[in-house]
Short mmCIF file of C-alpha atoms and ligand atoms in Angstrom, two decimals:
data_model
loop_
_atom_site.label_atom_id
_atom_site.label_comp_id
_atom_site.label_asym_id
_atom_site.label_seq_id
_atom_site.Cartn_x
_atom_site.Cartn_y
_atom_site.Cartn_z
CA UNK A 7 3.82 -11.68 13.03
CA UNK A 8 4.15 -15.30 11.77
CA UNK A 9 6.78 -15.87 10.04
CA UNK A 10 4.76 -17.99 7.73
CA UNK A 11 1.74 -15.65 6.56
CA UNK A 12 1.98 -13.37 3.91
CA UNK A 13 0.56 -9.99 4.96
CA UNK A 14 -1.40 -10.39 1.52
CA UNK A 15 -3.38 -13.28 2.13
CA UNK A 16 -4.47 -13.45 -1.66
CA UNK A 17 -0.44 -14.64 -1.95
CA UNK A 18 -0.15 -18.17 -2.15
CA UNK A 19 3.01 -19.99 -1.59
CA UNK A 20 4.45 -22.63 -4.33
CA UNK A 21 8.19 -23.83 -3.59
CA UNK A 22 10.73 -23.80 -6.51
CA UNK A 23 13.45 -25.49 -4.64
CA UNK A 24 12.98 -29.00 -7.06
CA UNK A 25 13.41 -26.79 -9.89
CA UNK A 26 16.40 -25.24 -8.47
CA UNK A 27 17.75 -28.01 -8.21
CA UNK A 28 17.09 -29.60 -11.20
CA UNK A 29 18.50 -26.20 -13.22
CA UNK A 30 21.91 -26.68 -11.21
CA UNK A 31 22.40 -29.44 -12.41
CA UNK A 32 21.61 -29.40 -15.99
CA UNK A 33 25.09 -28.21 -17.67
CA UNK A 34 22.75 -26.69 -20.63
CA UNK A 35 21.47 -24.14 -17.91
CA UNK A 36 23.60 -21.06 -16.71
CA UNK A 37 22.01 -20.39 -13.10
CA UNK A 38 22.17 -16.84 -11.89
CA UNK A 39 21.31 -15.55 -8.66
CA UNK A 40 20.48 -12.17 -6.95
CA UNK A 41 19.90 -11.72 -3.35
CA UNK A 42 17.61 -9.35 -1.62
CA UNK A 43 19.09 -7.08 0.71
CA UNK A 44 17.19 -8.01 3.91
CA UNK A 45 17.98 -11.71 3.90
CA UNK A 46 22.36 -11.08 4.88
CA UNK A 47 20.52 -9.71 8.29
CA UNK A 48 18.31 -12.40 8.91
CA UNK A 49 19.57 -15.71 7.37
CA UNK A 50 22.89 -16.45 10.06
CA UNK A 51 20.12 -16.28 12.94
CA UNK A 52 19.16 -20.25 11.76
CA UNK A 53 23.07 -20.96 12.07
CA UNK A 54 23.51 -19.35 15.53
CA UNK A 55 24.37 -16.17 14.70
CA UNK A 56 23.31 -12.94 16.24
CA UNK A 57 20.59 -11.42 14.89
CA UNK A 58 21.52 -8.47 12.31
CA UNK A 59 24.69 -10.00 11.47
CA UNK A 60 25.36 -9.30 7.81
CA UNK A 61 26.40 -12.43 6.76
CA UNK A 62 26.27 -11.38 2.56
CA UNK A 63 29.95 -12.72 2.21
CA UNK A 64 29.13 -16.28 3.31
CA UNK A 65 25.95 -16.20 1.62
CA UNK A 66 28.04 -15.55 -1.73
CA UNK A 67 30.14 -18.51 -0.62
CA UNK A 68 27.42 -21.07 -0.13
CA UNK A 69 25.74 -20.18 -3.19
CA UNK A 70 29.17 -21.44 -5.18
CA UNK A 71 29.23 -24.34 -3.42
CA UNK A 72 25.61 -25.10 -4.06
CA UNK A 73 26.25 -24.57 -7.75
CA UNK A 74 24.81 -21.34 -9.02
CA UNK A 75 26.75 -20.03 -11.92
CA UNK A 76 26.96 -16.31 -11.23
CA UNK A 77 25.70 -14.42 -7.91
CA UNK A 78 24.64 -11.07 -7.84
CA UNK A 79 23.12 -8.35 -4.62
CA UNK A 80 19.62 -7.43 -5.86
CA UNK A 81 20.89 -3.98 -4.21
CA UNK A 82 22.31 -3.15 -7.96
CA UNK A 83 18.73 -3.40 -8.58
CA UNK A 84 17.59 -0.87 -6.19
CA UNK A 85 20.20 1.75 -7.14
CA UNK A 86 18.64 1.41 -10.86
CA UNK A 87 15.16 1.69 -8.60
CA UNK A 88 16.23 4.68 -7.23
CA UNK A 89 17.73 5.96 -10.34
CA UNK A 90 14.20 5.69 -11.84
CA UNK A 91 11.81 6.62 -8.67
CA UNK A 92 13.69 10.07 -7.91
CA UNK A 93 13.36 11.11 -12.07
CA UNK A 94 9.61 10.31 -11.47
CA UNK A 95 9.34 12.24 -8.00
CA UNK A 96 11.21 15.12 -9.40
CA UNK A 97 8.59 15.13 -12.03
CA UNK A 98 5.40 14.70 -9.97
CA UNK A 99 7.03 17.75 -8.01
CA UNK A 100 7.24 19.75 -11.13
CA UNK A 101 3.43 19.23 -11.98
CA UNK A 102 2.14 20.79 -8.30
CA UNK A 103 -0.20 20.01 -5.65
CA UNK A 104 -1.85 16.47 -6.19
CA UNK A 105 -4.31 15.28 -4.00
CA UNK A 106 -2.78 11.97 -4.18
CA UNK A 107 0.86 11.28 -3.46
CA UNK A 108 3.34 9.18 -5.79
CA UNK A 109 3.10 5.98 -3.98
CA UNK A 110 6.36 3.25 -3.82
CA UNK A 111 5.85 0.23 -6.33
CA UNK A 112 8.42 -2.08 -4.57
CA UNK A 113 6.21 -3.76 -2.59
CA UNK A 114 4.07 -6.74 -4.60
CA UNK A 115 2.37 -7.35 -0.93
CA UNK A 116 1.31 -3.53 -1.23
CA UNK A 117 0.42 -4.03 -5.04
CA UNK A 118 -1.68 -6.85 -4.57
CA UNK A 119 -3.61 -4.87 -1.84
CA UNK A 120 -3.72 -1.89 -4.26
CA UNK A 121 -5.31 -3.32 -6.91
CA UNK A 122 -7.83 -5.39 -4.51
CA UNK A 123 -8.71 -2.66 -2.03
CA UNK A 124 -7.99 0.49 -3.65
CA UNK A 125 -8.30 0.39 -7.51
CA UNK A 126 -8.76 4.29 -7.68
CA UNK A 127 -5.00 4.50 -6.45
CA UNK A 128 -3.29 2.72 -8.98
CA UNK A 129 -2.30 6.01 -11.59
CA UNK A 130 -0.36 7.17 -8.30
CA UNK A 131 1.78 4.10 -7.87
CA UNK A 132 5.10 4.68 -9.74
CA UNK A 133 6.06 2.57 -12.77
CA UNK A 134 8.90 1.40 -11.55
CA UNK A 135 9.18 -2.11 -11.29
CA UNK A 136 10.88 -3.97 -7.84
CA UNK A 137 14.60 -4.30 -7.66
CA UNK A 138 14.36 -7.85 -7.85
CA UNK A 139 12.60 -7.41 -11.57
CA UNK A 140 14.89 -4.35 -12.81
CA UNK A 141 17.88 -6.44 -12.33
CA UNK A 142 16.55 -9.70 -14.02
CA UNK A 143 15.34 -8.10 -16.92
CA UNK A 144 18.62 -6.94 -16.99
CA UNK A 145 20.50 -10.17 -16.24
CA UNK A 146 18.50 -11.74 -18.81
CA UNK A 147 19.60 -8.93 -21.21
CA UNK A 148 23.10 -9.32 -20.51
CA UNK A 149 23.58 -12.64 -20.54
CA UNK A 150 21.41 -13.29 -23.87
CA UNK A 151 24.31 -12.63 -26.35
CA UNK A 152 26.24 -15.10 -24.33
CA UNK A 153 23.65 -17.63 -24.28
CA UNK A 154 23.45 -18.35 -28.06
CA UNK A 155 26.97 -18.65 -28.72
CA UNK A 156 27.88 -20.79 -25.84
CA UNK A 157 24.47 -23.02 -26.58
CA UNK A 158 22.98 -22.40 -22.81
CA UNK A 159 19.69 -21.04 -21.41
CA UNK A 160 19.96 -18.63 -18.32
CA UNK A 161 17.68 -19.33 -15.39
CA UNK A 162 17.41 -16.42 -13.04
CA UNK A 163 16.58 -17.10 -9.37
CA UNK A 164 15.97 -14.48 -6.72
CA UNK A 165 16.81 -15.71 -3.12
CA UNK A 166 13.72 -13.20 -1.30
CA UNK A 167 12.74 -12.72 2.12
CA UNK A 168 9.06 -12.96 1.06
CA UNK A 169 6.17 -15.37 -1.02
CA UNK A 170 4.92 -12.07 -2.21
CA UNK A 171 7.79 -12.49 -4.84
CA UNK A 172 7.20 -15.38 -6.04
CA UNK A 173 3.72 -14.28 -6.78
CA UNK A 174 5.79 -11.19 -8.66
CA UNK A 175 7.57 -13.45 -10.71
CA UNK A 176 5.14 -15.18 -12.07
CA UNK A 177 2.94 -12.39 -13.14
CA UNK A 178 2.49 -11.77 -17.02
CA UNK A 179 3.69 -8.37 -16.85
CA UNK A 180 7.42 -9.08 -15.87
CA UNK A 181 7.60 -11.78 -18.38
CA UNK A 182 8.85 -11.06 -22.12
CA UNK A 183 8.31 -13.02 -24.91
CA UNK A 184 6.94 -15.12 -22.58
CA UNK A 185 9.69 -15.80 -20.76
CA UNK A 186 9.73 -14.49 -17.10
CA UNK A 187 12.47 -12.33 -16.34
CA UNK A 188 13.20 -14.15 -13.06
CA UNK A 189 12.06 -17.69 -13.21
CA UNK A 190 12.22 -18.79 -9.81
CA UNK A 191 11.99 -17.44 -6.01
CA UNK A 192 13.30 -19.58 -3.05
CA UNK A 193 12.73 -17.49 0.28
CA UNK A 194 15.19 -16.54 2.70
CA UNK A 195 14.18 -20.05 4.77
CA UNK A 196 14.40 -22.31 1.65
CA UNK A 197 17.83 -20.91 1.00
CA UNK A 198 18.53 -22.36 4.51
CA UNK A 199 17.42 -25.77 3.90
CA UNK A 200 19.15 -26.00 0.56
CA UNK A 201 22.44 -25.36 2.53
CA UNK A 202 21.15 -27.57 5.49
CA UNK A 203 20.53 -30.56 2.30
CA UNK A 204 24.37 -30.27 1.06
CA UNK A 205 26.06 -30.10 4.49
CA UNK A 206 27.67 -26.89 3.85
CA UNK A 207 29.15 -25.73 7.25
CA UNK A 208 27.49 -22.27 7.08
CA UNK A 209 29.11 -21.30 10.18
CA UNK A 210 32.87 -22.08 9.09
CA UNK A 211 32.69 -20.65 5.87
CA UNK A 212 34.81 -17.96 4.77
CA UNK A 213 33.11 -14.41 3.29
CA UNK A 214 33.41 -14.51 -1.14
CA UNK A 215 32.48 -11.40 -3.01
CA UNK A 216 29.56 -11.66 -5.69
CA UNK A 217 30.45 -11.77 -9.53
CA UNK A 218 31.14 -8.97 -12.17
CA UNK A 219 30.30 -7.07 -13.88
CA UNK A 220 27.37 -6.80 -11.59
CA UNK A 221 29.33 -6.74 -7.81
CA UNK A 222 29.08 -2.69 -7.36
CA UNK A 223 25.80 -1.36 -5.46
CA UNK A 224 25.55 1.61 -3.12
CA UNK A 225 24.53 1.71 0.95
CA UNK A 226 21.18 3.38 -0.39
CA UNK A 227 20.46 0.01 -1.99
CA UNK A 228 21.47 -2.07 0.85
CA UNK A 229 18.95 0.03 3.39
CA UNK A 230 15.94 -0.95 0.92
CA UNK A 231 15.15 -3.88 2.91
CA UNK A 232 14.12 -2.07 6.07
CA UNK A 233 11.19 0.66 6.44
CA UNK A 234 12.10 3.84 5.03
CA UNK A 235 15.10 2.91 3.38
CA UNK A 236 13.29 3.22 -0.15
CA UNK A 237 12.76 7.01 0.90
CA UNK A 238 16.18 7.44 2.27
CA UNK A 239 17.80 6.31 -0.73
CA UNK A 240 15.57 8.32 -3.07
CA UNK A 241 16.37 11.79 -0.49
CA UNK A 242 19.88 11.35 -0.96
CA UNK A 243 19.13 11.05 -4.79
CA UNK A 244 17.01 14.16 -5.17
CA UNK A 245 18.51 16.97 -2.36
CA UNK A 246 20.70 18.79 -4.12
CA UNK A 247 23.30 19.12 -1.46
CA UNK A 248 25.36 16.27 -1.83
CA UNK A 249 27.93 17.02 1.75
CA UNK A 250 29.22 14.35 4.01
CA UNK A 251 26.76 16.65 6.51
CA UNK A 252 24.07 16.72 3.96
CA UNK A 253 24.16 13.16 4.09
CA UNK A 254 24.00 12.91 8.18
CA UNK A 255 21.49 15.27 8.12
CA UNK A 256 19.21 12.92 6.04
CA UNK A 257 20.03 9.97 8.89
CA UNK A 258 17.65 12.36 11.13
CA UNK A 259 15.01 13.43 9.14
CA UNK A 260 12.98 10.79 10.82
CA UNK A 261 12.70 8.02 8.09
CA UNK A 262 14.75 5.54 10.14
CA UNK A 263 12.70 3.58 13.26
CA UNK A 264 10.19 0.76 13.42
CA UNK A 265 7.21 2.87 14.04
CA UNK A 266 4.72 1.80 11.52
CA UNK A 267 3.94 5.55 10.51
CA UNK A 268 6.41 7.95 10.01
CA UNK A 269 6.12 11.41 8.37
CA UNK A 270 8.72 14.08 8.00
CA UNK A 271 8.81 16.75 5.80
CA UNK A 272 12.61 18.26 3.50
CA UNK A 273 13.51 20.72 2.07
CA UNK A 274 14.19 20.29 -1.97
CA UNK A 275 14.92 23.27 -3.22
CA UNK A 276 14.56 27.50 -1.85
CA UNK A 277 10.43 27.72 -0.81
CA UNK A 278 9.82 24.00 -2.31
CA UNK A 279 9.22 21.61 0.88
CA UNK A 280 8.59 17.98 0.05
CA UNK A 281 5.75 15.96 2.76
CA UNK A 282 6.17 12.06 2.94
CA UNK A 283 4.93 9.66 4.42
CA UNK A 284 6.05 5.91 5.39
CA UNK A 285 4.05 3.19 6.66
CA UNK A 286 4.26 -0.63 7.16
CA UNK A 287 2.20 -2.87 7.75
CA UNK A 288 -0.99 -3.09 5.88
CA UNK A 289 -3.26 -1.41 8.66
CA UNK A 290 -1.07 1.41 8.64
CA UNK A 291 -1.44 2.07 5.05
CA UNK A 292 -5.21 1.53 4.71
CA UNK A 293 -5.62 4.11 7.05
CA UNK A 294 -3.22 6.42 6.12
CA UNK A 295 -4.89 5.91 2.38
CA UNK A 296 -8.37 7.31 4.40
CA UNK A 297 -6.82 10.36 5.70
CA UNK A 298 -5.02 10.98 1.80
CA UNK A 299 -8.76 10.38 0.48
CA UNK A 300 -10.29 12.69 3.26
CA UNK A 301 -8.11 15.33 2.35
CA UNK A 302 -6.93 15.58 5.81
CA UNK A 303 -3.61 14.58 4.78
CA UNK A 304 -1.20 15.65 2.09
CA UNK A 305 1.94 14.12 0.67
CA UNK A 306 3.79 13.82 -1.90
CA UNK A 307 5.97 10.89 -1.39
CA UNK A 308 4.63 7.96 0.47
CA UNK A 309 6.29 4.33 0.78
CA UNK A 310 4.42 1.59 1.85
CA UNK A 311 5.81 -2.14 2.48
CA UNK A 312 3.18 -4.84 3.70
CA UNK A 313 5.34 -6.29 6.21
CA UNK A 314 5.53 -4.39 9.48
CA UNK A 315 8.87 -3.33 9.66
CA UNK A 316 9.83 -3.95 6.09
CA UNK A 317 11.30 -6.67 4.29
CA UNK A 318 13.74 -7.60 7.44
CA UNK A 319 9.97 -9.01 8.78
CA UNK A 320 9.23 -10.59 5.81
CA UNK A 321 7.55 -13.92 5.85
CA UNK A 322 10.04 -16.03 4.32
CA UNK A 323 12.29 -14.84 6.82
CA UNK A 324 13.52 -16.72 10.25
CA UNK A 325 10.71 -15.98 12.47
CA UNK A 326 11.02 -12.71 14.57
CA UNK A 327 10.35 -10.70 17.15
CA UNK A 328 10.45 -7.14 18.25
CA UNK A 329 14.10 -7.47 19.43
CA UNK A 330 15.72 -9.18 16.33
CA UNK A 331 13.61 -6.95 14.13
CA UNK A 332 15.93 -4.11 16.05
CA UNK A 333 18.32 -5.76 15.38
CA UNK A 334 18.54 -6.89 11.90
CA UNK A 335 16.94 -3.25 10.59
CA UNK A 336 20.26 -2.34 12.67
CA UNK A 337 21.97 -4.54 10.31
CA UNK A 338 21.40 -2.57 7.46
CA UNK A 339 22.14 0.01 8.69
CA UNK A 340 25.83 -0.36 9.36
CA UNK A 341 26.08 -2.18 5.99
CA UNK A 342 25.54 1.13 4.30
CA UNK A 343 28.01 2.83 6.90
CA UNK A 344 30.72 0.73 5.63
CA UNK A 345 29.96 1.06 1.95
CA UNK A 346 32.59 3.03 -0.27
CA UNK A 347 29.06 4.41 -2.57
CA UNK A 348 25.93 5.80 -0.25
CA UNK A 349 24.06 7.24 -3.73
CA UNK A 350 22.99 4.94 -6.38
CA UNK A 351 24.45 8.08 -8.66
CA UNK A 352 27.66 7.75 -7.74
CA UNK A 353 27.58 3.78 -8.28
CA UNK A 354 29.72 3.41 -11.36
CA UNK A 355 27.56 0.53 -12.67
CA UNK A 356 24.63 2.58 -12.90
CA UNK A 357 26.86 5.32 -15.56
CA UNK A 358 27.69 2.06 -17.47
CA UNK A 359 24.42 0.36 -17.73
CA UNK A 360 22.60 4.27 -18.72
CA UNK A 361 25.19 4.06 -21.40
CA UNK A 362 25.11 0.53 -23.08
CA UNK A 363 22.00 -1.80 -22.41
CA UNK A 364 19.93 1.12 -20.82
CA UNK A 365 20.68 4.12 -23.30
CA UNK A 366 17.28 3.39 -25.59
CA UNK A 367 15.65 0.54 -23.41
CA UNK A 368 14.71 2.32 -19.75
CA UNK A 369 11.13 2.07 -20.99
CA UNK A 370 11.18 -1.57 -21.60
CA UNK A 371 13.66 -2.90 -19.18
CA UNK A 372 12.84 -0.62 -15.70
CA UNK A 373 8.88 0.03 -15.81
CA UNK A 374 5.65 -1.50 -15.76
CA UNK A 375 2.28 -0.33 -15.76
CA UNK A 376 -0.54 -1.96 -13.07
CA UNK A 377 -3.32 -0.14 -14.83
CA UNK A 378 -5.25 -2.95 -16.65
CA UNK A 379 -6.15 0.18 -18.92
CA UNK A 380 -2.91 0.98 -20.34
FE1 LIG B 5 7.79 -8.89 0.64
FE2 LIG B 5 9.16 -6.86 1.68
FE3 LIG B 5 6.69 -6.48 0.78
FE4 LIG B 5 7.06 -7.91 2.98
S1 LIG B 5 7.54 -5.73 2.73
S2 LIG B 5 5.67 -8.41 1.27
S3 LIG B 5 9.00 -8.91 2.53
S4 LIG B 5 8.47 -7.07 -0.45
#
């Protein structure tokens, strides 16, 4: 894959970096960051570093140096994904057999081909918006109160391993009021040159932790930048068995592995066995979507990502092949095996945020609807 090409060629690329920039350094703008999961496993490989190294803590450190105001892991905002996504699963498995499956909404490459390619699919596709727009509508909330009385406007950038989310960002339904909930995406490579413009000595510096009261996330969150991580997190959300062995058990359900297809089937409850389905790569999904239409295959989960191999293989990434894609999906991996929290649940953010700025506002803050109809 090229590291340059979206998978969705209607995507077109626009770079924000001059804006960036320019919002830095305006004191009457409060720049906030959030970083994608799959970029700490990809971004040391254009300082020498191995491939897969999770380099999150230097990340964190650069950003300070290059000025941004607060810096946040966009993994809070797939716990609150996950949070969402397993209440809707739970439901779809309540209602019965479905020809169609609840699809994954995380993907705006896989959205874009949705509503070009397969219109008919969109009901299935779960409201849910990304991680990267749950957690700026939420930055945006929780910084508004803030902004009046210290007289500053927050700008919210995403650092993403993709253009696909920049195309996100700018589309009318994750804006309110008119005001986009994240204003501006610089990739995983444009992060790299900004650090590259100010000399920082990526290599050299030492690992900072990202700010309150948004620095808590689980491993579930972390593993949504690889294939099949989505579905892993939203397992260990919905099985009730909640066991140190429960949770091993999960590790070989078969959700983990670069094959672009992968289907395993759990166990939810006594007599109630759940079918998914996880594909990347566009290919994959277009004809998986044929054998879903043809009725020769059933789910009732299915997560689809455009990029083969996830968002570690996105195209704003460092270019990659076979062996660093291994690697870096690797990477995420052991960044949930040392995490304290492995279920968005247990995440003591997520108990906080359902009880203040989430209690009434879910709705609002967490979904979106595709369907021009609604
Ligand atoms: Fe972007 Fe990830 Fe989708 Fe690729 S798989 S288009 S990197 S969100």
């Amino acid at each position: 894959q090229c590291a340059a090409v979206c998978p969705t060629a209607a995507i077109t690329v626009k770079s924000d970096l001059k804006d960036v920039w320019k919002a830095i350094y305006n004191p009457k703008k409060r720049v906030v960051v959030q970083v994608a999961p799959a970029v700490r496993v990809a971004l040391g490989e254009e300082f020498h570093m191995k491939a897969g190294e999770n380099v999150i803590g230097k990340i964190v450190a650069a950003l300070r140096r290059l000025g941004f105001d607060a810096i946040f892991d966009t993994s809070v905002g797939a716990d609150l994904t996950i949070m969402e996504e397993s209440k809707e699963l739970l439901k779809k498995l309540e209602a019965g057999e479905n020809k169609y499956p609840l699809f994954t909404s995380c993907c705006p490459g896989w959205i874009r081909y949705a509503e070009t390619k397969h219109k008919e699919l969109l009901p299935y596709i779960s409201t849910c918006k990304s991680p990267m727009e749950m957690f700026g509508a939420v930055i945006k909330e929780h910084f508004k109160g803030l902004d009046s009385t210290e007289g500053v406007e927050t700008v919210s950038v995403a650092i993403m391993p993709c253009s696909a989310k920049k195309y996100e960002a700018s589309r009318e339904e994750f804006k309110r009021n008119d005001i986009p909930d994240v204003d501006y995406v610089i990739t995983t490579i444009e992060l790299v040159k900004m650090i590259k413009e100010i000399g920082i000595q990526f290599e050299e510096i030492e690992p900072e932790a990202p700010d309150m009261p948004f620095s808590l996330y689980s491993g579930a969150g972390v593993i949504f930048g690889v294939t099949g991580g989505v579905t892993e997190a939203a397992v260990r959300r919905v099985v009730a068995d909640k066991s140190p062995k429960a949770l091993k058990d999960i590790e070989f359900l078969g959700l983990r592995g670069m094959e672009g297809v992968k289907v395993c089937e759990l166990q939810v409850e006594e007599n109630s066995i759940v079918r998914i389905g996880v594909v990347s790569g566009l290919a994959n999904a277009e004809a998986l979507i044929e054998k879903i239409e043809s009725g020769e295959e059933h789910f009732d989960f299915v997560e689809v990502m455009a990029c083969p191999g996830g968002c570690i293989a996105g195209a704003g990434q460092p270019f990659s092949h076979k062996e660093e894609k291994n690697a870096r999906a690797l990477g995420m991996y052991k960044a949930d095996k040392v995490s304290q929290i492995k279920r968005c649940e247990e995440n003591p953010l997520m108990l906080s945020l359902y009880n203040g700025m989430l209690k009434h506002r879910t709705h609002e803050l967490l979904h979106v609807s595709y369907r021009k109809e609604d």
